[in-house]
Amino acid sequence: MKNSRVENATASVGIIGFGAFGQLIAKHLNQKFKMLAYDPSPHLREDASKLGVSIASLGQVAKCDVIVVASPVSSFESVVRSIAPICRPGAIIVDVGSVKVQPSEIMDRFLPEYVSIVATHPLFGPQSARNGIRGLKVAVCPIRGHHHTHVAAFLRKHLGLHVIVTTPDQHDRDAATVQGITHLIAKVLLNMGPLPSRMTTKSFDLISEAISMVQHDAPEVFEAIESANPYAKEVRQRFFSMAFELNSFLEDSERHD
Amino acid sequence: MKNSRVENATASVGIIGFGAFGQLIAKHLNQKFKMLAYDPSPHLREDASKLGVSIASLGQVAKCDVIVVASPVSSFESVVRSIAPICRPGAIIVDVGSVKVQPSEIMDRFLPEYVSIVATHPLFGPQSARNGIRGLKVAVCPIRGHHHTHVAAFLRKHLGLHVIVTTPDQHDRDAATVQGITHLIAKVLLNMGPLPSRMTTKSFDLISEAISMVQHDAPEVFEAIESANPYAKEVRQRFFSMAFELNSFLEDSERHD
């Protein structure tokens, strides 16, 4: 572990995609690493310099010791293909998206043999991380090489995260329910308009809090969960068919009253 | 207030309906009042004596200074009609159900002029009250007489509750959303089977916690919310129509991919 790039204070970390999540990563790593970030949007220099991160070209970022791909699902494959020919032997490539099967396959297919690949999914966002990330959960899937043990140790030891080692397939099965259900409920309730906040029960307050945590998520997150997770459709169909069943049951019992 | 029966330590409180909620009330009032309880089920003597409550006939309970009707919606009217001819002048009749319009009308129609009527809805149940009730919410609707101010003061001062004074109509409007939505979501998710508990997000944990708070509620609670609240149907129809709309939207966007 001593020789691991992840545990080496002078290691460089490059973030590709400097949106809300890329910035959250920077905020928690900037004390420990030399940080570079690349984003296609040109308006991020100020945000970056506040976080102690240098905005750089994709070519520069791709030469870091650890490369964190935090791009939306839609551009994930093109980003991976762009860095594949430039990244250095021994580099660790980490992704952080909400689905794991598809990005892991893309990284495994296009990245050169001489890099390590660790697929991760921090099970939190800017909202749930507002009061710090200690104790929050992160899924870690070993894809290639043994660096996942260093990544997991770092996340546990230095960031205080609860690390769940799993496979991309098992991750996507669980996430389809966990994230799929949360976002479906949030979408339905937010479409219903402003919810009561004064005369509420404890359980309703918990549901409102859950919704407020995901309501400002980028649209790409919902898109990723619903269209890029191979198990999302099944969960959605079960959710809606249970809802339809309950609806018919209540309509029927009304008719018989 | 000094002369109020509610603030008088020797006042008697009679609970009609000694189910989970009637027992919760007893637990929080037994230090302060002489407590009697009536329940049609004969198996409650032991529970009652543990709580310092004497099981009595409906006739005895109906002669208390304060009568709390904690019966299910289905038998509410017959209970009110039974106690109407026996209750004493100056008595305070309080109900505690999840809906307020219908029970308030029943109490107002059948109870004699010489009693006070206060409709209440403690916005919690045995699950959410497990760690005490201080800070939890209770809706209080003045129906007849001025004793509602004493009842509200008692709930605030002695039980530490957050009292929300409202009308039966406004209560039912808000509760239709607050309780209707919580129970609809809980029913749908519980029908989907065991939910993941390991690889979860904070927001999903909050939803799971909300569900666990209502999943052991008596079936009468769901029934009361769905069929006795005049606004429940409208909320349910909006919930389901938003769900259907989201379903079609997701099916469509899949087809066009």
Short mmCIF file of C-alpha atoms in Angstrom, two decimals:
data_model
loop_
_atom_site.label_atom_id
_atom_site.label_comp_id
_atom_site.label_asym_id
_atom_site.label_seq_id
_atom_site.Cartn_x
_atom_site.Cartn_y
_atom_site.Cartn_z
CA MET A 1 0.00 0.00 0.00
CA LYS A 2 2.93 2.32 0.72
CA ASN A 3 3.83 2.48 -2.93
CA SER A 4 0.32 2.99 -4.11
CA ARG A 5 -0.27 6.09 -6.16
CA VAL A 6 -3.56 6.60 -4.35
CA GLU A 7 -1.85 6.88 -0.97
CA ASN A 8 1.01 9.00 -2.24
CA ALA A 9 0.53 12.64 -1.30
CA THR A 10 2.26 13.91 -4.43
CA ALA A 11 0.09 11.88 -6.77
CA SER A 12 -1.95 13.79 -9.32
CA VAL A 13 -5.70 13.34 -9.72
CA GLY A 14 -7.41 14.45 -12.91
CA ILE A 15 -11.16 14.96 -12.99
CA ILE A 16 -12.91 14.81 -16.34
CA GLY A 17 -16.31 16.54 -16.15
CA PHE A 18 -16.34 19.36 -13.63
CA GLY A 19 -20.08 19.56 -12.93
CA ALA A 20 -21.69 19.41 -9.47
CA PHE A 21 -20.28 15.97 -8.77
CA GLY A 22 -16.83 16.63 -10.18
CA GLN A 23 -16.64 19.67 -7.90
CA LEU A 24 -17.77 17.66 -4.89
CA ILE A 25 -14.94 15.20 -5.55
CA ALA A 26 -12.45 18.06 -5.84
CA LYS A 27 -13.61 19.53 -2.54
CA HIS A 28 -12.80 16.27 -0.73
CA LEU A 29 -9.53 15.46 -2.51
CA ASN A 30 -7.85 18.85 -2.94
CA GLN A 31 -6.00 18.66 0.41
CA LYS A 32 -4.44 15.34 -0.52
CA PHE A 33 -3.52 15.48 -4.20
CA LYS A 34 -2.38 17.72 -6.98
CA MET A 35 -5.67 18.32 -8.75
CA LEU A 36 -6.39 18.99 -12.43
CA ALA A 37 -9.80 19.16 -14.05
CA TYR A 38 -11.11 19.22 -17.59
CA ASP A 39 -14.60 20.23 -18.64
CA PRO A 40 -15.93 21.11 -22.11
CA SER A 41 -17.72 24.15 -20.60
CA PRO A 42 -15.41 27.19 -20.53
CA HIS A 43 -17.05 28.86 -17.50
CA LEU A 44 -15.50 26.85 -14.71
CA ARG A 45 -12.15 28.48 -14.07
CA GLU A 46 -13.43 30.47 -11.11
CA ASP A 47 -15.16 27.50 -9.43
CA ALA A 48 -12.02 25.48 -9.99
CA SER A 49 -9.58 27.98 -8.55
CA LYS A 50 -11.75 28.34 -5.40
CA LEU A 51 -11.39 24.59 -4.99
CA GLY A 52 -7.63 24.61 -5.55
CA VAL A 53 -7.97 22.84 -8.88
CA SER A 54 -6.25 23.82 -12.15
CA ILE A 55 -8.37 23.69 -15.26
CA ALA A 56 -6.39 21.87 -17.92
CA SER A 57 -6.75 20.31 -21.34
CA LEU A 58 -8.08 16.78 -21.72
CA GLY A 59 -4.59 15.75 -22.81
CA GLN A 60 -3.02 17.06 -19.59
CA VAL A 61 -5.69 15.55 -17.34
CA ALA A 62 -5.34 12.18 -19.09
CA LYS A 63 -1.70 12.03 -17.96
CA CYS A 64 -2.53 12.09 -14.22
CA ASP A 65 -1.81 9.16 -11.89
CA VAL A 66 -5.50 8.78 -11.11
CA ILE A 67 -8.16 9.80 -13.61
CA VAL A 68 -11.72 10.23 -12.35
CA VAL A 69 -14.26 10.23 -15.17
CA ALA A 70 -17.26 12.23 -13.94
CA SER A 71 -18.83 12.90 -17.33
CA PRO A 72 -22.53 12.32 -18.07
CA VAL A 73 -23.50 8.86 -19.36
CA SER A 74 -24.16 10.34 -22.81
CA SER A 75 -20.54 11.36 -23.37
CA PHE A 76 -18.90 8.63 -21.28
CA GLU A 77 -17.81 6.40 -24.16
CA SER A 78 -16.34 9.24 -26.18
CA VAL A 79 -14.38 10.49 -23.15
CA VAL A 80 -12.98 7.01 -22.49
CA ARG A 81 -11.99 6.59 -26.13
CA SER A 82 -10.27 10.02 -26.13
CA ILE A 83 -8.13 9.31 -23.08
CA ALA A 84 -7.33 5.68 -24.00
CA PRO A 85 -4.35 6.49 -26.26
CA ILE A 86 -2.90 9.15 -23.90
CA CYS A 87 -3.17 7.76 -20.37
CA ARG A 88 0.02 6.49 -18.77
CA PRO A 89 1.03 2.94 -17.81
CA GLY A 90 0.08 2.23 -14.20
CA ALA A 91 -2.61 4.90 -14.13
CA ILE A 92 -5.82 4.16 -12.23
CA ILE A 93 -9.01 5.01 -14.09
CA VAL A 94 -12.07 5.47 -11.87
CA ASP A 95 -15.63 6.29 -12.88
CA VAL A 96 -18.32 7.58 -10.52
CA GLY A 97 -21.62 7.19 -12.38
CA SER A 98 -24.98 5.93 -11.13
CA VAL A 99 -24.85 2.77 -13.24
CA LYS A 100 -22.00 0.30 -13.41
CA VAL A 101 -22.55 -2.48 -15.98
CA GLN A 102 -22.34 -0.35 -19.13
CA PRO A 103 -19.49 2.02 -18.09
CA SER A 104 -17.42 -0.93 -16.83
CA GLU A 105 -17.79 -2.67 -20.19
CA ILE A 106 -16.82 0.52 -22.03
CA MET A 107 -13.72 1.07 -19.84
CA ASP A 108 -12.70 -2.57 -20.14
CA ARG A 109 -13.11 -2.54 -23.92
CA PHE A 110 -11.35 0.72 -24.77
CA LEU A 111 -8.71 1.36 -22.11
CA PRO A 112 -5.20 -0.06 -22.63
CA GLU A 113 -4.06 -3.20 -20.78
CA TYR A 114 -1.48 -1.22 -18.77
CA VAL A 115 -3.99 0.79 -16.69
CA SER A 116 -6.04 -0.30 -13.67
CA ILE A 117 -9.79 0.15 -13.74
CA VAL A 118 -12.03 0.66 -10.70
CA ALA A 119 -15.73 1.36 -11.18
CA THR A 120 -17.30 3.25 -8.27
CA HIS A 121 -20.63 4.74 -7.36
CA PRO A 122 -20.68 7.20 -4.47
CA LEU A 123 -24.23 6.67 -3.14
CA PHE A 124 -24.67 10.36 -2.42
CA GLY A 125 -24.89 13.67 -4.20
CA PRO A 126 -24.20 17.34 -3.45
CA GLN A 127 -27.44 17.50 -1.35
CA SER A 128 -26.83 14.49 0.89
CA ALA A 129 -23.14 15.48 1.23
CA ARG A 130 -23.93 18.99 2.45
CA ASN A 131 -22.99 18.14 6.03
CA GLY A 132 -19.95 16.11 5.11
CA ILE A 133 -19.46 12.67 3.63
CA ARG A 134 -18.21 10.64 6.61
CA GLY A 135 -20.36 7.53 7.03
CA LEU A 136 -21.94 7.84 3.59
CA LYS A 137 -21.82 4.84 1.28
CA VAL A 138 -19.81 4.17 -1.86
CA ALA A 139 -19.98 1.08 -4.08
CA VAL A 140 -16.62 -0.13 -5.43
CA CYS A 141 -16.39 -2.68 -8.27
CA PRO A 142 -12.97 -4.15 -9.13
CA ILE A 143 -12.73 -4.24 -12.94
CA ARG A 144 -9.04 -4.64 -13.80
CA GLY A 145 -5.85 -4.83 -11.71
CA HIS A 146 -5.52 -4.81 -7.94
CA HIS A 147 -5.67 -1.09 -7.30
CA HIS A 148 -9.28 -1.35 -6.15
CA THR A 149 -7.97 -2.39 -2.72
CA HIS A 150 -5.98 0.87 -2.51
CA VAL A 151 -8.92 2.91 -3.73
CA ALA A 152 -11.21 1.22 -1.18
CA ALA A 153 -8.68 1.73 1.63
CA PHE A 154 -8.32 5.40 0.72
CA LEU A 155 -12.09 5.97 0.64
CA ARG A 156 -12.46 4.28 4.03
CA LYS A 157 -9.42 5.69 5.79
CA HIS A 158 -9.17 9.20 4.42
CA LEU A 159 -12.74 10.04 3.53
CA GLY A 160 -14.52 7.95 6.19
CA LEU A 161 -16.83 6.38 3.62
CA HIS A 162 -18.66 3.10 4.11
CA VAL A 163 -17.25 1.03 1.20
CA ILE A 164 -19.42 -1.70 -0.34
CA VAL A 165 -17.40 -3.96 -2.67
CA THR A 166 -19.71 -5.46 -5.27
CA THR A 167 -19.96 -6.41 -8.95
CA PRO A 168 -21.34 -4.12 -11.67
CA ASP A 169 -24.25 -6.52 -12.17
CA GLN A 170 -25.21 -6.73 -8.49
CA HIS A 171 -24.78 -2.98 -8.17
CA ASP A 172 -27.15 -2.27 -11.02
CA ARG A 173 -29.76 -4.69 -9.67
CA ASP A 174 -29.81 -2.95 -6.28
CA ALA A 175 -29.47 0.57 -7.68
CA ALA A 176 -32.39 0.00 -10.05
CA THR A 177 -34.62 -0.32 -7.00
CA VAL A 178 -32.87 2.11 -4.66
CA GLN A 179 -32.41 5.00 -7.08
CA GLY A 180 -35.19 4.10 -9.50
CA ILE A 181 -37.86 4.11 -6.78
CA THR A 182 -36.56 7.29 -5.14
CA HIS A 183 -36.58 9.22 -8.42
CA LEU A 184 -39.95 7.86 -9.55
CA ILE A 185 -41.56 8.92 -6.27
CA ALA A 186 -39.83 12.30 -6.39
CA LYS A 187 -40.98 12.96 -9.98
CA VAL A 188 -44.59 11.98 -9.21
CA LEU A 189 -44.79 14.09 -6.05
CA LEU A 190 -43.03 17.12 -7.51
CA ASN A 191 -45.49 17.05 -10.41
CA MET A 192 -48.34 17.16 -7.89
CA GLY A 193 -47.26 20.66 -6.85
CA PRO A 194 -46.25 22.17 -3.51
CA LEU A 195 -46.62 19.68 -0.67
CA PRO A 196 -47.96 20.60 2.82
CA SER A 197 -45.18 21.46 5.25
CA ARG A 198 -47.06 22.57 8.38
CA MET A 199 -49.60 19.89 9.20
CA THR A 200 -47.39 16.90 8.54
CA THR A 201 -46.56 13.55 10.07
CA LYS A 202 -43.03 12.39 10.82
CA SER A 203 -43.21 9.83 8.00
CA PHE A 204 -44.37 12.45 5.49
CA ASP A 205 -41.51 14.74 6.60
CA LEU A 206 -39.06 11.91 5.87
CA ILE A 207 -40.50 11.45 2.38
CA SER A 208 -40.32 15.23 1.77
CA GLU A 209 -36.70 15.26 2.92
CA ALA A 210 -35.89 12.35 0.60
CA ILE A 211 -37.42 14.21 -2.34
CA SER A 212 -35.59 17.44 -1.55
CA MET A 213 -32.32 15.50 -1.71
CA VAL A 214 -32.81 14.41 -5.29
CA GLN A 215 -34.94 17.19 -6.75
CA HIS A 216 -31.97 19.29 -7.82
CA ASP A 217 -30.05 16.36 -9.31
CA ALA A 218 -28.99 16.98 -12.90
CA PRO A 219 -31.51 15.56 -15.42
CA GLU A 220 -28.70 13.26 -16.59
CA VAL A 221 -28.90 11.40 -13.28
CA PHE A 222 -32.54 10.43 -13.84
CA GLU A 223 -31.75 9.64 -17.47
CA ALA A 224 -28.81 7.45 -16.44
CA ILE A 225 -30.87 5.59 -13.87
CA GLU A 226 -33.86 5.04 -16.11
CA SER A 227 -32.22 4.31 -19.44
CA ALA A 228 -28.67 3.12 -18.74
CA ASN A 229 -29.44 0.71 -15.89
CA PRO A 230 -30.41 -2.64 -17.46
CA TYR A 231 -32.71 -3.45 -14.51
CA ALA A 232 -34.49 -0.09 -14.29
CA LYS A 233 -37.28 -0.95 -16.68
CA GLU A 234 -38.26 -4.05 -14.70
CA VAL A 235 -38.36 -2.11 -11.42
CA ARG A 236 -40.35 0.70 -13.02
CA GLN A 237 -42.84 -1.75 -14.48
CA ARG A 238 -43.29 -3.43 -11.10
CA PHE A 239 -43.72 -0.06 -9.38
CA PHE A 240 -46.34 1.11 -11.88
CA SER A 241 -48.15 -2.22 -12.02
CA MET A 242 -48.41 -2.26 -8.19
CA ALA A 243 -49.69 1.33 -8.34
CA PHE A 244 -52.29 0.42 -10.98
CA GLU A 245 -53.38 -2.61 -8.94
CA LEU A 246 -53.81 -0.53 -5.78
CA ASN A 247 -55.71 2.08 -7.78
CA SER A 248 -58.16 -0.53 -9.14
CA PHE A 249 -58.57 -2.07 -5.70
CA LEU A 250 -59.46 1.31 -4.18
CA GLU A 251 -61.80 2.19 -7.05
CA ASP A 252 -63.52 -1.18 -6.69
CA SER A 253 -63.96 -0.98 -2.95
CA GLU A 254 -65.45 2.49 -3.46
CA ARG A 255 -67.95 1.12 -5.97
CA HIS A 256 -69.05 -1.58 -3.50
CA ASP A 257 -69.51 0.82 -0.60
CA MET B 1 -57.55 27.85 33.34
CA LYS B 2 -57.21 26.97 37.01
CA ASN B 3 -60.74 25.69 37.10
CA SER B 4 -60.43 23.74 33.91
CA ARG B 5 -61.14 20.07 34.25
CA VAL B 6 -58.24 19.35 31.91
CA GLU B 7 -55.73 21.00 34.24
CA ASN B 8 -57.20 19.51 37.38
CA ALA B 9 -55.11 16.61 38.66
CA THR B 10 -58.11 14.80 40.08
CA ALA B 11 -60.07 14.98 36.83
CA SER B 12 -61.08 11.66 35.30
CA VAL B 13 -60.31 10.72 31.71
CA GLY B 14 -62.22 7.94 30.01
CA ILE B 15 -60.86 6.31 26.87
CA ILE B 16 -63.30 4.54 24.58
CA GLY B 17 -61.46 2.10 22.32
CA PHE B 18 -58.36 0.66 23.96
CA GLY B 19 -56.41 -0.38 20.86
CA ALA B 20 -52.82 0.65 20.06
CA PHE B 21 -53.68 4.33 20.01
CA GLY B 22 -55.94 4.27 23.08
CA GLN B 23 -53.05 2.62 24.96
CA LEU B 24 -50.58 5.22 23.73
CA ILE B 25 -52.87 7.95 25.10
CA ALA B 26 -53.13 6.14 28.44
CA LYS B 27 -49.34 5.86 28.67
CA HIS B 28 -48.98 9.63 28.40
CA LEU B 29 -51.92 10.64 30.62
CA ASN B 30 -51.87 8.05 33.42
CA GLN B 31 -49.58 10.14 35.66
CA LYS B 32 -51.92 13.09 35.48
CA PHE B 33 -55.48 11.79 35.63
CA LYS B 34 -57.68 9.08 37.02
CA MET B 35 -57.97 6.85 33.98
CA LEU B 36 -60.80 4.56 32.89
CA ALA B 37 -61.03 2.69 29.60
CA TYR B 38 -63.73 0.81 27.76
CA ASP B 39 -63.17 -1.57 24.86
CA PRO B 40 -65.54 -4.13 23.35
CA SER B 41 -62.69 -6.68 23.31
CA PRO B 42 -62.48 -8.58 26.61
CA HIS B 43 -58.72 -9.30 26.45
CA LEU B 44 -57.36 -5.95 27.58
CA ARG B 45 -57.48 -6.08 31.36
CA GLU B 46 -53.81 -6.97 31.65
CA ASP B 47 -52.59 -4.28 29.22
CA ALA B 48 -54.77 -1.79 31.04
CA SER B 49 -53.57 -2.61 34.53
CA LYS B 50 -49.92 -2.33 33.39
CA LEU B 51 -50.78 1.20 32.25
CA GLY B 52 -52.57 2.11 35.49
CA VAL B 53 -55.95 2.17 33.79
CA SER B 54 -59.14 0.54 35.07
CA ILE B 55 -61.24 -1.25 32.49
CA ALA B 56 -64.85 -0.15 32.99
CA SER B 57 -68.25 -0.29 31.32
CA LEU B 58 -69.16 2.18 28.59
CA GLY B 59 -71.65 3.72 31.06
CA GLN B 60 -68.91 4.37 33.65
CA VAL B 61 -66.44 5.74 31.09
CA ALA B 62 -69.11 8.05 29.66
CA LYS B 63 -69.40 9.77 33.06
CA CYS B 64 -65.75 10.96 33.10
CA ASP B 65 -64.80 14.66 33.00
CA VAL B 66 -62.96 14.15 29.72
CA ILE B 67 -63.98 11.43 27.27
CA VAL B 68 -61.52 10.47 24.54
CA VAL B 69 -63.16 8.54 21.73
CA ALA B 70 -60.45 6.39 20.15
CA SER B 71 -62.74 3.95 18.34
CA PRO B 72 -62.33 3.01 14.66
CA VAL B 73 -64.17 5.18 12.12
CA SER B 74 -66.58 2.29 11.45
CA SER B 75 -68.02 2.30 14.98
CA PHE B 76 -67.52 6.01 15.72
CA GLU B 77 -71.11 7.10 15.19
CA SER B 78 -72.60 4.29 17.26
CA VAL B 79 -70.17 5.06 20.13
CA VAL B 80 -71.10 8.75 20.07
CA ARG B 81 -74.82 7.94 20.05
CA SER B 82 -74.38 5.54 22.98
CA ILE B 83 -72.60 8.03 25.21
CA ALA B 84 -74.77 11.03 24.23
CA PRO B 85 -77.56 10.34 26.75
CA ILE B 86 -75.16 9.46 29.61
CA CYS B 87 -72.33 12.01 29.52
CA ARG B 88 -72.37 14.74 32.15
CA PRO B 89 -72.92 18.49 31.76
CA GLY B 90 -69.58 20.28 31.35
CA ALA B 91 -67.80 17.16 30.09
CA ILE B 92 -65.23 17.57 27.31
CA ILE B 93 -65.53 15.10 24.44
CA VAL B 94 -62.39 14.64 22.37
CA ASP B 95 -61.83 12.44 19.34
CA VAL B 96 -58.43 11.45 17.97
CA GLY B 97 -59.06 10.00 14.49
CA SER B 98 -57.18 10.56 11.22
CA VAL B 99 -60.06 12.47 9.60
CA LYS B 100 -61.92 15.40 11.12
CA VAL B 101 -64.86 16.58 8.95
CA GLN B 102 -67.09 13.55 9.39
CA PRO B 103 -66.45 12.81 13.11
CA SER B 104 -66.90 16.50 13.98
CA GLU B 105 -70.29 16.52 12.27
CA ILE B 106 -71.30 13.33 14.07
CA MET B 107 -70.25 14.69 17.48
CA ASP B 108 -71.94 18.02 16.83
CA ARG B 109 -75.17 16.34 15.72
CA PHE B 110 -75.56 13.73 18.46
CA LEU B 111 -73.90 15.08 21.61
CA PRO B 112 -75.99 17.18 24.02
CA GLU B 113 -75.63 20.98 24.11
CA TYR B 114 -74.15 20.90 27.61
CA VAL B 115 -70.84 19.22 26.64
CA SER B 116 -67.77 20.75 24.98
CA ILE B 117 -66.41 19.17 21.82
CA VAL B 118 -62.79 19.26 20.65
CA ALA B 119 -61.73 17.34 17.55
CA THR B 120 -58.05 16.39 17.53
CA HIS B 121 -55.66 14.45 15.36
CA PRO B 122 -52.33 13.48 16.90
CA LEU B 123 -50.11 13.38 13.81
CA PHE B 124 -48.22 10.37 15.08
CA GLY B 125 -48.73 6.74 15.89
CA PRO B 126 -47.19 4.11 18.14
CA GLN B 127 -44.18 3.82 15.75
CA SER B 128 -43.28 7.52 15.52
CA ALA B 129 -43.94 7.94 19.28
CA ARG B 130 -41.53 5.14 20.26
CA ASN B 131 -38.91 7.61 21.47
CA GLY B 132 -41.36 9.93 23.17
CA ILE B 133 -43.88 12.44 21.88
CA ARG B 134 -42.26 15.80 22.75
CA GLY B 135 -42.09 17.97 19.64
CA LEU B 136 -44.52 15.82 17.66
CA LYS B 137 -47.52 17.50 16.07
CA VAL B 138 -51.21 17.42 16.94
CA ALA B 139 -54.04 19.14 15.07
CA VAL B 140 -56.75 20.67 17.30
CA CYS B 141 -60.13 21.78 15.88
CA PRO B 142 -62.50 23.76 18.14
CA ILE B 143 -66.01 22.37 17.56
CA ARG B 144 -68.16 23.51 20.51
CA GLY B 145 -67.42 25.53 23.67
CA HIS B 146 -64.16 27.13 24.71
CA HIS B 147 -62.42 24.14 26.27
CA HIS B 148 -60.27 23.71 23.18
CA THR B 149 -57.95 26.40 24.61
CA HIS B 150 -57.46 24.28 27.75
CA VAL B 151 -56.96 21.13 25.74
CA ALA B 152 -54.39 22.91 23.51
CA ALA B 153 -52.59 24.39 26.53
CA PHE B 154 -52.44 20.98 28.19
CA LEU B 155 -51.07 19.29 25.05
CA ARG B 156 -48.43 22.00 24.71
CA LYS B 157 -47.45 22.44 28.34
CA HIS B 158 -47.71 18.94 29.76
CA LEU B 159 -47.05 16.75 26.75
CA GLY B 160 -44.69 19.10 24.84
CA LEU B 161 -46.66 18.66 21.61
CA HIS B 162 -46.59 21.12 18.73
CA VAL B 163 -50.27 22.16 18.54
CA ILE B 164 -51.73 23.22 15.18
CA VAL B 165 -55.15 24.84 15.58
CA THR B 166 -57.16 24.37 12.40
CA THR B 167 -60.64 23.62 11.05
CA PRO B 168 -61.90 20.13 10.22
CA ASP B 169 -62.09 21.09 6.54
CA GLN B 170 -58.54 22.48 6.33
CA HIS B 171 -57.29 19.52 8.33
CA ASP B 172 -58.81 17.01 5.94
CA ARG B 173 -57.45 18.86 2.89
CA ASP B 174 -53.89 18.70 4.24
CA ALA B 175 -54.20 15.21 5.72
CA ALA B 176 -55.50 13.87 2.41
CA THR B 177 -52.11 14.68 0.90
CA VAL B 178 -49.89 14.08 3.93
CA GLN B 179 -51.34 10.75 5.03
CA GLY B 180 -52.83 9.69 1.70
CA ILE B 181 -49.50 9.97 -0.12
CA THR B 182 -47.52 8.29 2.67
CA HIS B 183 -49.85 5.30 2.78
CA LEU B 184 -50.12 4.98 -1.01
CA ILE B 185 -46.33 4.93 -1.35
CA ALA B 186 -46.00 2.48 1.54
CA LYS B 187 -48.61 0.10 0.06
CA VAL B 188 -47.01 0.18 -3.39
CA LEU B 189 -43.47 -0.42 -2.09
CA LEU B 190 -44.44 -3.10 0.43
CA ASN B 191 -46.23 -4.95 -2.38
CA MET B 192 -42.97 -4.88 -4.37
CA GLY B 193 -41.36 -7.15 -1.78
CA PRO B 194 -38.26 -6.80 0.40
CA LEU B 195 -36.35 -3.60 -0.39
CA PRO B 196 -32.53 -3.39 -0.51
CA SER B 197 -31.03 -2.29 2.80
CA ARG B 198 -27.26 -2.54 2.19
CA MET B 199 -26.50 -0.67 -0.99
CA THR B 200 -28.74 2.29 -0.36
CA THR B 201 -28.69 6.07 -0.67
CA LYS B 202 -29.57 8.46 2.16
CA SER B 203 -32.80 9.44 0.39
CA PHE B 204 -33.84 5.81 -0.07
CA ASP B 205 -33.12 5.15 3.63
CA LEU B 206 -35.46 8.04 4.53
CA ILE B 207 -38.22 6.56 2.35
CA SER B 208 -37.68 3.11 3.93
CA GLU B 209 -37.88 4.66 7.39
CA ALA B 210 -41.10 6.47 6.48
CA ILE B 211 -42.63 3.20 5.28
CA SER B 212 -41.56 1.30 8.38
CA MET B 213 -43.41 3.90 10.49
CA VAL B 214 -46.77 3.23 8.88
CA GLN B 215 -46.51 -0.39 7.82
CA HIS B 216 -47.84 -1.73 11.13
CA ASP B 217 -50.71 0.76 11.34
CA ALA B 218 -54.08 -0.92 11.83
CA PRO B 219 -55.91 -1.49 8.50
CA GLU B 220 -58.59 0.89 9.84
CA VAL B 221 -56.13 3.77 9.55
CA PHE B 222 -55.69 3.27 5.81
CA GLU B 223 -59.43 2.73 5.45
CA ALA B 224 -60.19 5.93 7.37
CA ILE B 225 -57.74 7.95 5.29
CA GLU B 226 -58.89 6.59 1.95
CA SER B 227 -62.63 6.39 2.44
CA ALA B 228 -63.58 8.78 5.26
CA ASN B 229 -61.50 11.79 4.17
CA PRO B 230 -63.57 13.74 1.60
CA TYR B 231 -60.41 14.93 -0.18
CA ALA B 232 -58.61 11.58 -0.35
CA LYS B 233 -60.04 10.50 -3.66
CA GLU B 234 -58.89 13.68 -5.41
CA VAL B 235 -55.34 13.30 -4.04
CA ARG B 236 -55.26 9.63 -4.99
CA GLN B 237 -56.45 10.38 -8.49
CA ARG B 238 -53.78 13.06 -8.92
CA PHE B 239 -51.10 10.73 -7.57
CA PHE B 240 -52.10 7.93 -9.92
CA SER B 241 -52.59 10.20 -12.94
CA MET B 242 -49.11 11.70 -12.41
CA ALA B 243 -47.74 8.15 -12.12
CA PHE B 244 -49.50 7.10 -15.35
CA GLU B 245 -48.22 10.20 -17.15
CA LEU B 246 -44.63 9.56 -16.04
CA ASN B 247 -44.98 5.92 -17.08
CA SER B 248 -46.16 6.87 -20.59
CA PHE B 249 -43.42 9.48 -20.89
CA LEU B 250 -40.75 6.91 -20.01
CA GLU B 251 -42.26 4.26 -22.30
CA ASP B 252 -42.36 6.79 -25.16
CA SER B 253 -38.80 8.00 -24.72
CA GLU B 254 -37.71 4.36 -24.72
CA ARG B 255 -39.50 3.74 -28.01
CA HIS B 256 -37.75 6.72 -29.61
CA ASP B 257 -34.28 5.75 -28.46
#
